[in-house]
Amino acid sequence: MKNIYRIKNFPVSFFSVVMGLGGLSIVVQKMVEIFSLCNFWIEVSAIFTLSIFLIIAAFYSRKAVFHFKEVKKEFRHPIKINFFPTIAISLLLLSVIFLEINVVFAKYLWLFGTGLQLIFALMIISAWINQRHFDIKHINPSWFIPAVGNILVPIAGIQFVANDILWLFFSAGLFFWIILMPVFFNRMFFFDQLPEKLLPTLFILLAPPAIGFVSYVKLTGNFNDFARTLYFFGMFLSLLLLLQIKYLSKIKFYLSWWAYSFPIAALAVSNALMYKLSTNIFYKYLLLTLFIILLLLVVFLTLRTIKAITRKEICIEE
């Protein structure tokens, strides 16, 4: 009975674990390419990430079957609703990962992930417009997740469909990111601080410009001033967040700590692309530094999450 009860409280935000692992897998691919490492690690990281996705998807599917009311509650929640696109983003990341291994499988992952992303993006933005119980204090970095999903679509999609479809997603994601930025900073400057549980989500701010840089270059083939603006704005935000590390490290462990991992991975991938485009060795070693940080972080988060599960600190009634 206790296990059934915990399934009832299994959060959709658990898919952020897959995002972190998926981001690491893509960075591993870049490390293998740039530093001529063994290809073995590409397949290991890909299979591990896919396995974790299937496990989490199985648990959440069981929740949807036996506790559908709880899923509806999450979707109506002003904060939890924004984590539903993490399912689609996980599939899109897996499609990027498997491009190097099995293109056909990657295509199906991309098609399914893109379809889900479109559905979630439209439903969530509609909820923002129509719901009257949302308040300015509900604004937090998780509101950027739908935008991140849209911006991510072209990275693997460039292999499969016409550019016009990809521009639809990229432009929607980019402009909703731009629109949400002043709303978010207005909330941060003039209202109460974010709840402790949501503080790690500040790192989500890194994802749109970092992924946007990669996606834009993929779409256009151009390394122009707009591409540089996206990259360097991401770097500026990373320096800003670096100043918050001392404070963030003191907060209690929550599943939201996984929000550190994917944005750092996105930053690392943007540096890998920056190195390829500029051939400046600085970006190569910045990539190496970010990879080491990300690897240690993911190992720590994995062990800490396992510990939290065994201690029944997560998947509990809030």
mmCIF file of C-alpha atoms in Angstrom:
data_model
loop_
_atom_site.group_PDB
_atom_site.id
_atom_site.type_symbol
_atom_site.label_atom_id
_atom_site.label_comp_id
_atom_site.label_asym_id
_atom_site.label_seq_id
_atom_site.Cartn_x
_atom_site.Cartn_y
_atom_site.Cartn_z
ATOM 1 C CA MET A 1 0.000 0.000 0.000
ATOM 2 C CA LYS A 2 2.849 2.391 0.816
ATOM 3 C CA ASN A 3 4.365 1.894 -2.649
ATOM 4 C CA ILE A 4 0.984 2.590 -4.290
ATOM 5 C CA TYR A 5 0.709 5.769 -2.221
ATOM 6 C CA ARG A 6 4.172 6.882 -3.336
ATOM 7 C CA ILE A 7 3.237 6.317 -6.999
ATOM 8 C CA LYS A 8 0.329 8.678 -6.388
ATOM 9 C CA ASN A 9 2.865 11.364 -5.413
ATOM 10 C CA PHE A 10 5.365 10.588 -8.198
ATOM 11 C CA PRO A 11 6.037 14.056 -9.701
ATOM 12 C CA VAL A 12 6.225 14.865 -13.403
ATOM 13 C CA SER A 13 9.354 16.866 -12.527
ATOM 14 C CA PHE A 14 11.159 13.506 -12.198
ATOM 15 C CA PHE A 15 11.758 13.773 -15.962
ATOM 16 C CA SER A 16 14.283 16.522 -15.153
ATOM 17 C CA VAL A 17 16.567 13.615 -14.181
ATOM 18 C CA VAL A 18 16.430 12.422 -17.801
ATOM 19 C CA MET A 19 17.177 15.946 -18.993
ATOM 20 C CA GLY A 20 20.294 16.043 -16.827
ATOM 21 C CA LEU A 21 21.476 12.621 -17.971
ATOM 22 C CA GLY A 22 20.583 13.406 -21.581
ATOM 23 C CA GLY A 23 22.528 16.644 -21.436
ATOM 24 C CA LEU A 24 25.534 14.781 -20.051
ATOM 25 C CA SER A 25 25.271 12.183 -22.841
ATOM 26 C CA ILE A 26 25.374 14.905 -25.503
ATOM 27 C CA VAL A 27 28.376 16.530 -23.815
ATOM 28 C CA VAL A 28 30.083 13.106 -23.775
ATOM 29 C CA GLN A 29 29.573 12.955 -27.553
ATOM 30 C CA LYS A 30 31.196 16.372 -27.932
ATOM 31 C CA MET A 31 34.106 15.325 -25.702
ATOM 32 C CA VAL A 32 34.652 12.172 -27.777
ATOM 33 C CA GLU A 33 34.624 14.243 -30.965
ATOM 34 C CA ILE A 34 36.866 17.096 -29.785
ATOM 35 C CA PHE A 35 39.248 15.224 -27.480
ATOM 36 C CA SER A 36 39.330 11.970 -29.516
ATOM 37 C CA LEU A 37 38.079 9.794 -26.657
ATOM 38 C CA CYS A 38 36.768 6.229 -26.944
ATOM 39 C CA ASN A 39 33.390 5.909 -28.747
ATOM 40 C CA PHE A 40 32.375 3.288 -26.181
ATOM 41 C CA TRP A 41 31.255 6.043 -23.800
ATOM 42 C CA ILE A 42 28.745 7.395 -26.328
ATOM 43 C CA GLU A 43 26.791 4.133 -26.407
ATOM 44 C CA VAL A 44 27.057 3.571 -22.647
ATOM 45 C CA SER A 45 25.700 7.025 -21.797
ATOM 46 C CA ALA A 46 22.974 6.757 -24.458
ATOM 47 C CA ILE A 47 21.703 3.374 -23.267
ATOM 48 C CA PHE A 48 21.823 4.447 -19.615
ATOM 49 C CA THR A 49 19.846 7.632 -20.342
ATOM 50 C CA LEU A 50 17.254 5.727 -22.384
ATOM 51 C CA SER A 51 16.905 3.138 -19.598
ATOM 52 C CA ILE A 52 16.289 5.804 -16.961
ATOM 53 C CA PHE A 53 13.745 7.495 -19.228
ATOM 54 C CA LEU A 54 11.842 4.224 -19.681
ATOM 55 C CA ILE A 55 11.838 3.552 -15.929
ATOM 56 C CA ILE A 56 10.564 7.041 -15.069
ATOM 57 C CA ALA A 57 8.022 6.917 -17.914
ATOM 58 C CA ALA A 58 6.758 3.562 -16.612
ATOM 59 C CA PHE A 59 6.258 4.959 -13.103
ATOM 60 C CA TYR A 60 4.515 8.087 -14.351
ATOM 61 C CA SER A 61 2.334 6.055 -16.730
ATOM 62 C CA ARG A 62 1.254 3.933 -13.790
ATOM 63 C CA LYS A 63 0.366 7.089 -11.896
ATOM 64 C CA ALA A 64 -1.644 8.307 -14.905
ATOM 65 C CA VAL A 65 -3.568 5.010 -15.040
ATOM 66 C CA PHE A 66 -4.298 4.579 -11.327
ATOM 67 C CA HIS A 67 -4.225 8.178 -10.078
ATOM 68 C CA PHE A 68 -5.321 10.285 -13.038
ATOM 69 C CA LYS A 69 -6.870 12.875 -10.719
ATOM 70 C CA GLU A 70 -3.395 13.568 -9.329
ATOM 71 C CA VAL A 71 -2.045 14.102 -12.853
ATOM 72 C CA LYS A 72 -4.878 16.573 -13.510
ATOM 73 C CA LYS A 73 -4.013 18.346 -10.247
ATOM 74 C CA GLU A 74 -0.409 18.725 -11.404
ATOM 75 C CA PHE A 75 -1.563 20.116 -14.740
ATOM 76 C CA ARG A 76 -3.774 22.681 -13.017
ATOM 77 C CA HIS A 77 -1.027 23.729 -10.611
ATOM 78 C CA PRO A 78 0.548 27.108 -11.561
ATOM 79 C CA ILE A 79 4.090 25.773 -11.080
ATOM 80 C CA LYS A 80 3.899 22.012 -11.694
ATOM 81 C CA ILE A 81 2.195 22.498 -15.065
ATOM 82 C CA ASN A 82 5.453 23.880 -16.480
ATOM 83 C CA PHE A 83 7.257 20.578 -15.886
ATOM 84 C CA PHE A 84 5.081 18.574 -18.300
ATOM 85 C CA PRO A 85 7.245 19.608 -21.293
ATOM 86 C CA THR A 86 10.183 17.850 -19.580
ATOM 87 C CA ILE A 87 8.656 14.650 -21.002
ATOM 88 C CA ALA A 88 8.876 16.033 -24.542
ATOM 89 C CA ILE A 89 12.309 17.554 -23.914
ATOM 90 C CA SER A 90 13.580 14.169 -22.688
ATOM 91 C CA LEU A 91 12.481 12.594 -25.987
ATOM 92 C CA LEU A 92 14.052 15.422 -28.003
ATOM 93 C CA LEU A 93 17.342 15.022 -26.135
ATOM 94 C CA LEU A 94 17.262 11.271 -26.741
ATOM 95 C CA SER A 95 16.752 11.973 -30.450
ATOM 96 C CA VAL A 96 19.894 14.147 -30.468
ATOM 97 C CA ILE A 97 21.823 11.423 -28.626
ATOM 98 C CA PHE A 98 20.721 8.603 -30.948
ATOM 99 C CA LEU A 99 21.532 10.533 -34.130
ATOM 100 C CA GLU A 100 25.057 9.202 -33.601
ATOM 101 C CA ILE A 101 23.849 5.622 -33.091
ATOM 102 C CA ASN A 102 20.575 4.888 -34.938
ATOM 103 C CA VAL A 103 19.110 7.588 -37.192
ATOM 104 C CA VAL A 104 15.767 5.825 -37.720
ATOM 105 C CA PHE A 105 15.206 5.441 -33.967
ATOM 106 C CA ALA A 106 16.287 9.070 -33.486
ATOM 107 C CA LYS A 107 13.701 10.183 -36.061
ATOM 108 C CA TYR A 108 10.834 8.446 -34.243
ATOM 109 C CA LEU A 109 11.977 9.909 -30.926
ATOM 110 C CA TRP A 110 12.069 13.349 -32.523
ATOM 111 C CA LEU A 111 8.622 13.019 -34.118
ATOM 112 C CA PHE A 112 7.015 11.850 -30.880
ATOM 113 C CA GLY A 113 8.878 14.447 -28.796
ATOM 114 C CA THR A 114 8.043 17.289 -31.188
ATOM 115 C CA GLY A 115 4.358 16.345 -31.259
ATOM 116 C CA LEU A 116 4.212 16.283 -27.465
ATOM 117 C CA GLN A 117 6.120 19.559 -27.249
ATOM 118 C CA LEU A 118 3.635 21.299 -29.543
ATOM 119 C CA ILE A 119 0.673 19.977 -27.536
ATOM 120 C CA PHE A 120 2.182 20.926 -24.173
ATOM 121 C CA ALA A 121 3.318 24.366 -25.354
ATOM 122 C CA LEU A 122 -0.124 25.271 -26.694
ATOM 123 C CA MET A 123 -1.966 23.892 -23.659
ATOM 124 C CA ILE A 124 0.329 25.577 -21.130
ATOM 125 C CA ILE A 125 0.300 28.981 -22.827
ATOM 126 C CA SER A 126 -3.501 28.689 -23.088
ATOM 127 C CA ALA A 127 -3.586 27.939 -19.350
ATOM 128 C CA TRP A 128 -1.472 31.038 -18.653
ATOM 129 C CA ILE A 129 -3.955 33.129 -20.631
ATOM 130 C CA ASN A 130 -7.185 31.641 -19.285
ATOM 131 C CA GLN A 131 -6.457 30.713 -15.663
ATOM 132 C CA ARG A 132 -7.383 33.340 -13.088
ATOM 133 C CA HIS A 133 -5.769 31.722 -10.047
ATOM 134 C CA PHE A 134 -2.231 32.444 -11.308
ATOM 135 C CA ASP A 135 -0.375 35.196 -9.469
ATOM 136 C CA ILE A 136 2.881 37.106 -10.088
ATOM 137 C CA LYS A 137 4.416 35.150 -7.182
ATOM 138 C CA HIS A 138 3.874 31.933 -9.133
ATOM 139 C CA ILE A 139 6.383 33.125 -11.746
ATOM 140 C CA ASN A 140 9.664 31.227 -11.466
ATOM 141 C CA PRO A 141 12.305 29.879 -13.880
ATOM 142 C CA SER A 142 10.261 26.725 -14.580
ATOM 143 C CA TRP A 143 8.021 28.951 -16.713
ATOM 144 C CA PHE A 144 10.873 28.983 -19.261
ATOM 145 C CA ILE A 145 10.714 25.191 -19.745
ATOM 146 C CA PRO A 146 8.084 25.276 -22.545
ATOM 147 C CA ALA A 147 10.241 27.827 -24.396
ATOM 148 C CA VAL A 148 13.331 25.617 -23.961
ATOM 149 C CA GLY A 149 11.478 22.693 -25.542
ATOM 150 C CA ASN A 150 10.520 24.727 -28.597
ATOM 151 C CA ILE A 151 14.054 26.056 -29.086
ATOM 152 C CA LEU A 152 15.444 22.511 -28.793
ATOM 153 C CA VAL A 153 13.308 21.082 -31.629
ATOM 154 C CA PRO A 154 15.540 22.188 -34.578
ATOM 155 C CA ILE A 155 18.770 20.641 -33.250
ATOM 156 C CA ALA A 156 17.878 17.087 -34.314
ATOM 157 C CA GLY A 157 14.974 18.147 -36.537
ATOM 158 C CA ILE A 158 17.294 19.686 -39.136
ATOM 159 C CA GLN A 159 17.987 16.078 -40.216
ATOM 160 C CA PHE A 160 14.334 15.180 -40.723
ATOM 161 C CA VAL A 161 11.996 17.984 -41.850
ATOM 162 C CA ALA A 162 11.811 21.249 -43.777
ATOM 163 C CA ASN A 163 13.285 24.354 -42.182
ATOM 164 C CA ASP A 164 9.933 26.168 -42.091
ATOM 165 C CA ILE A 165 8.591 23.721 -39.498
ATOM 166 C CA LEU A 166 11.714 24.192 -37.399
ATOM 167 C CA TRP A 167 11.481 27.979 -37.627
ATOM 168 C CA LEU A 168 7.933 27.746 -36.266
ATOM 169 C CA PHE A 169 9.218 26.123 -33.071
ATOM 170 C CA PHE A 170 12.397 28.190 -32.803
ATOM 171 C CA SER A 171 10.645 31.549 -33.227
ATOM 172 C CA ALA A 172 7.859 30.629 -30.779
ATOM 173 C CA GLY A 173 10.367 29.487 -28.161
ATOM 174 C CA LEU A 174 12.670 32.466 -28.643
ATOM 175 C CA PHE A 175 9.949 35.104 -28.408
ATOM 176 C CA PHE A 176 8.212 33.556 -25.413
ATOM 177 C CA TRP A 177 11.620 33.473 -23.694
ATOM 178 C CA ILE A 178 12.112 37.178 -24.480
ATOM 179 C CA ILE A 179 8.564 38.007 -23.304
ATOM 180 C CA LEU A 180 8.952 36.074 -20.042
ATOM 181 C CA MET A 181 12.339 37.563 -19.098
ATOM 182 C CA PRO A 182 11.043 41.003 -17.973
ATOM 183 C CA VAL A 183 8.080 39.355 -16.223
ATOM 184 C CA PHE A 184 10.459 37.063 -14.333
ATOM 185 C CA PHE A 185 12.886 39.825 -13.309
ATOM 186 C CA ASN A 186 9.985 42.043 -12.257
ATOM 187 C CA ARG A 187 8.902 39.239 -9.935
ATOM 188 C CA MET A 188 12.456 38.762 -8.611
ATOM 189 C CA PHE A 189 13.155 42.471 -8.043
ATOM 190 C CA PHE A 190 9.887 43.601 -6.494
ATOM 191 C CA PHE A 191 8.305 40.580 -4.801
ATOM 192 C CA ASP A 192 9.283 37.935 -2.249
ATOM 193 C CA GLN A 193 12.237 35.640 -2.871
ATOM 194 C CA LEU A 194 11.613 32.303 -4.573
ATOM 195 C CA PRO A 195 10.714 29.444 -2.212
ATOM 196 C CA GLU A 196 13.804 27.457 -1.202
ATOM 197 C CA LYS A 197 12.615 24.422 -3.164
ATOM 198 C CA LEU A 198 12.611 26.432 -6.405
ATOM 199 C CA LEU A 199 15.947 28.232 -5.993
ATOM 200 C CA PRO A 200 17.908 25.610 -8.003
ATOM 201 C CA THR A 201 15.625 26.339 -10.957
ATOM 202 C CA LEU A 202 17.449 29.664 -11.365
ATOM 203 C CA PHE A 203 19.921 27.701 -13.492
ATOM 204 C CA ILE A 204 17.156 27.156 -16.052
ATOM 205 C CA LEU A 205 17.883 30.759 -17.107
ATOM 206 C CA LEU A 206 21.033 29.454 -18.826
ATOM 207 C CA ALA A 207 19.200 27.041 -21.104
ATOM 208 C CA PRO A 208 17.330 29.308 -23.585
ATOM 209 C CA PRO A 209 20.338 31.379 -24.756
ATOM 210 C CA ALA A 210 22.728 28.397 -24.756
ATOM 211 C CA ILE A 211 20.358 26.116 -26.676
ATOM 212 C CA GLY A 212 19.186 29.056 -28.768
ATOM 213 C CA PHE A 213 22.769 29.634 -29.944
ATOM 214 C CA VAL A 214 23.192 25.998 -31.014
ATOM 215 C CA SER A 215 19.744 25.854 -32.618
ATOM 216 C CA TYR A 216 20.193 29.127 -34.507
ATOM 217 C CA VAL A 217 23.538 28.058 -35.969
ATOM 218 C CA LYS A 218 22.026 24.690 -36.972
ATOM 219 C CA LEU A 219 19.091 26.413 -38.672
ATOM 220 C CA THR A 220 20.999 29.121 -40.519
ATOM 221 C CA GLY A 221 24.534 27.801 -40.839
ATOM 222 C CA ASN A 222 25.620 31.313 -39.846
ATOM 223 C CA PHE A 223 27.907 32.390 -37.036
ATOM 224 C CA ASN A 224 26.880 36.032 -36.967
ATOM 225 C CA ASP A 225 26.350 38.770 -34.392
ATOM 226 C CA PHE A 226 22.963 37.396 -33.312
ATOM 227 C CA ALA A 227 24.523 33.982 -32.660
ATOM 228 C CA ARG A 228 27.284 35.646 -30.641
ATOM 229 C CA THR A 229 24.681 37.634 -28.677
ATOM 230 C CA LEU A 230 22.900 34.436 -27.638
ATOM 231 C CA TYR A 231 26.157 32.716 -26.667
ATOM 232 C CA PHE A 232 27.601 35.596 -24.659
ATOM 233 C CA PHE A 233 24.317 36.369 -22.915
ATOM 234 C CA GLY A 234 24.342 32.756 -21.730
ATOM 235 C CA MET A 235 27.902 33.229 -20.496
ATOM 236 C CA PHE A 236 26.938 36.431 -18.654
ATOM 237 C CA LEU A 237 24.077 34.613 -16.914
ATOM 238 C CA SER A 238 26.462 31.811 -15.947
ATOM 239 C CA LEU A 239 28.749 34.334 -14.227
ATOM 240 C CA LEU A 240 25.750 35.869 -12.464
ATOM 241 C CA LEU A 241 24.633 32.444 -11.217
ATOM 242 C CA LEU A 242 28.176 31.565 -10.179
ATOM 243 C CA LEU A 243 27.895 34.302 -7.552
ATOM 244 C CA GLN A 244 24.857 32.516 -6.087
ATOM 245 C CA ILE A 245 26.557 29.116 -5.628
ATOM 246 C CA LYS A 246 27.631 29.700 -2.025
ATOM 247 C CA TYR A 247 24.049 30.462 -1.046
ATOM 248 C CA LEU A 248 22.458 27.745 -3.190
ATOM 249 C CA SER A 249 24.772 25.060 -1.784
ATOM 250 C CA LYS A 250 23.310 25.578 1.704
ATOM 251 C CA ILE A 251 19.718 24.712 0.859
ATOM 252 C CA LYS A 252 18.124 21.346 1.583
ATOM 253 C CA PHE A 253 18.204 18.675 -1.145
ATOM 254 C CA TYR A 254 15.126 18.566 -3.356
ATOM 255 C CA LEU A 255 14.456 16.877 -6.676
ATOM 256 C CA SER A 256 14.699 20.405 -8.112
ATOM 257 C CA TRP A 257 18.497 20.163 -7.657
ATOM 258 C CA TRP A 258 18.489 18.350 -11.011
ATOM 259 C CA ALA A 259 17.736 21.778 -12.509
ATOM 260 C CA TYR A 260 21.463 22.493 -12.136
ATOM 261 C CA SER A 261 22.485 19.724 -14.537
ATOM 262 C CA PHE A 262 20.778 20.293 -17.892
ATOM 263 C CA PRO A 263 21.549 24.040 -18.144
ATOM 264 C CA ILE A 264 25.239 23.359 -17.405
ATOM 265 C CA ALA A 265 25.157 20.687 -20.119
ATOM 266 C CA ALA A 266 23.575 23.203 -22.517
ATOM 267 C CA LEU A 267 26.343 25.680 -21.698
ATOM 268 C CA ALA A 268 28.974 22.996 -22.330
ATOM 269 C CA VAL A 269 27.454 22.095 -25.716
ATOM 270 C CA SER A 270 27.373 25.777 -26.688
ATOM 271 C CA ASN A 271 31.093 25.981 -25.872
ATOM 272 C CA ALA A 272 31.788 22.884 -27.965
ATOM 273 C CA LEU A 273 30.104 24.587 -30.918
ATOM 274 C CA MET A 274 31.888 27.869 -30.173
ATOM 275 C CA TYR A 275 35.223 26.043 -30.291
ATOM 276 C CA LYS A 276 34.377 24.406 -33.637
ATOM 277 C CA LEU A 277 33.331 27.747 -35.127
ATOM 278 C CA SER A 278 36.139 29.913 -33.747
ATOM 279 C CA THR A 279 38.950 27.331 -33.216
ATOM 280 C CA ASN A 280 39.874 29.373 -30.134
ATOM 281 C CA ILE A 281 41.457 26.932 -27.671
ATOM 282 C CA PHE A 282 39.941 28.851 -24.741
ATOM 283 C CA TYR A 283 36.518 27.393 -25.575
ATOM 284 C CA LYS A 284 37.973 23.894 -25.805
ATOM 285 C CA TYR A 285 39.257 24.014 -22.249
ATOM 286 C CA LEU A 286 36.151 25.779 -21.007
ATOM 287 C CA LEU A 287 34.236 22.797 -22.430
ATOM 288 C CA LEU A 288 36.560 20.434 -20.551
ATOM 289 C CA THR A 289 36.031 22.356 -17.304
ATOM 290 C CA LEU A 290 32.256 22.329 -17.704
ATOM 291 C CA PHE A 291 32.315 18.607 -18.525
ATOM 292 C CA ILE A 292 34.212 17.788 -15.327
ATOM 293 C CA ILE A 293 31.825 19.940 -13.263
ATOM 294 C CA LEU A 294 28.797 18.357 -14.956
ATOM 295 C CA LEU A 295 30.067 14.799 -14.525
ATOM 296 C CA LEU A 296 30.766 15.284 -10.820
ATOM 297 C CA LEU A 297 27.415 17.023 -10.378
ATOM 298 C CA VAL A 298 25.433 14.245 -12.094
ATOM 299 C CA VAL A 299 27.195 11.556 -10.049
ATOM 300 C CA PHE A 300 26.424 13.484 -6.857
ATOM 301 C CA LEU A 301 22.789 14.102 -7.855
ATOM 302 C CA THR A 302 22.292 10.450 -8.776
ATOM 303 C CA LEU A 303 23.639 9.216 -5.441
ATOM 304 C CA ARG A 304 21.716 11.866 -3.514
ATOM 305 C CA THR A 305 18.482 11.031 -5.338
ATOM 306 C CA ILE A 306 18.876 7.311 -4.594
ATOM 307 C CA LYS A 307 19.464 8.209 -0.946
ATOM 308 C CA ALA A 308 16.363 10.434 -0.910
ATOM 309 C CA ILE A 309 14.249 7.650 -2.436
ATOM 310 C CA THR A 310 15.398 5.082 0.137
ATOM 311 C CA ARG A 311 14.758 7.569 2.955
ATOM 312 C CA LYS A 312 11.305 8.389 1.520
ATOM 313 C CA GLU A 313 12.217 12.081 1.198
ATOM 314 C CA ILE A 314 10.665 12.367 -2.274
ATOM 315 C CA CYS A 315 7.417 11.076 -3.810
ATOM 316 C CA ILE A 316 5.629 12.145 -0.638
ATOM 317 C CA GLU A 317 2.538 14.236 0.031
ATOM 318 C CA GLU A 318 3.333 17.960 -0.174
#
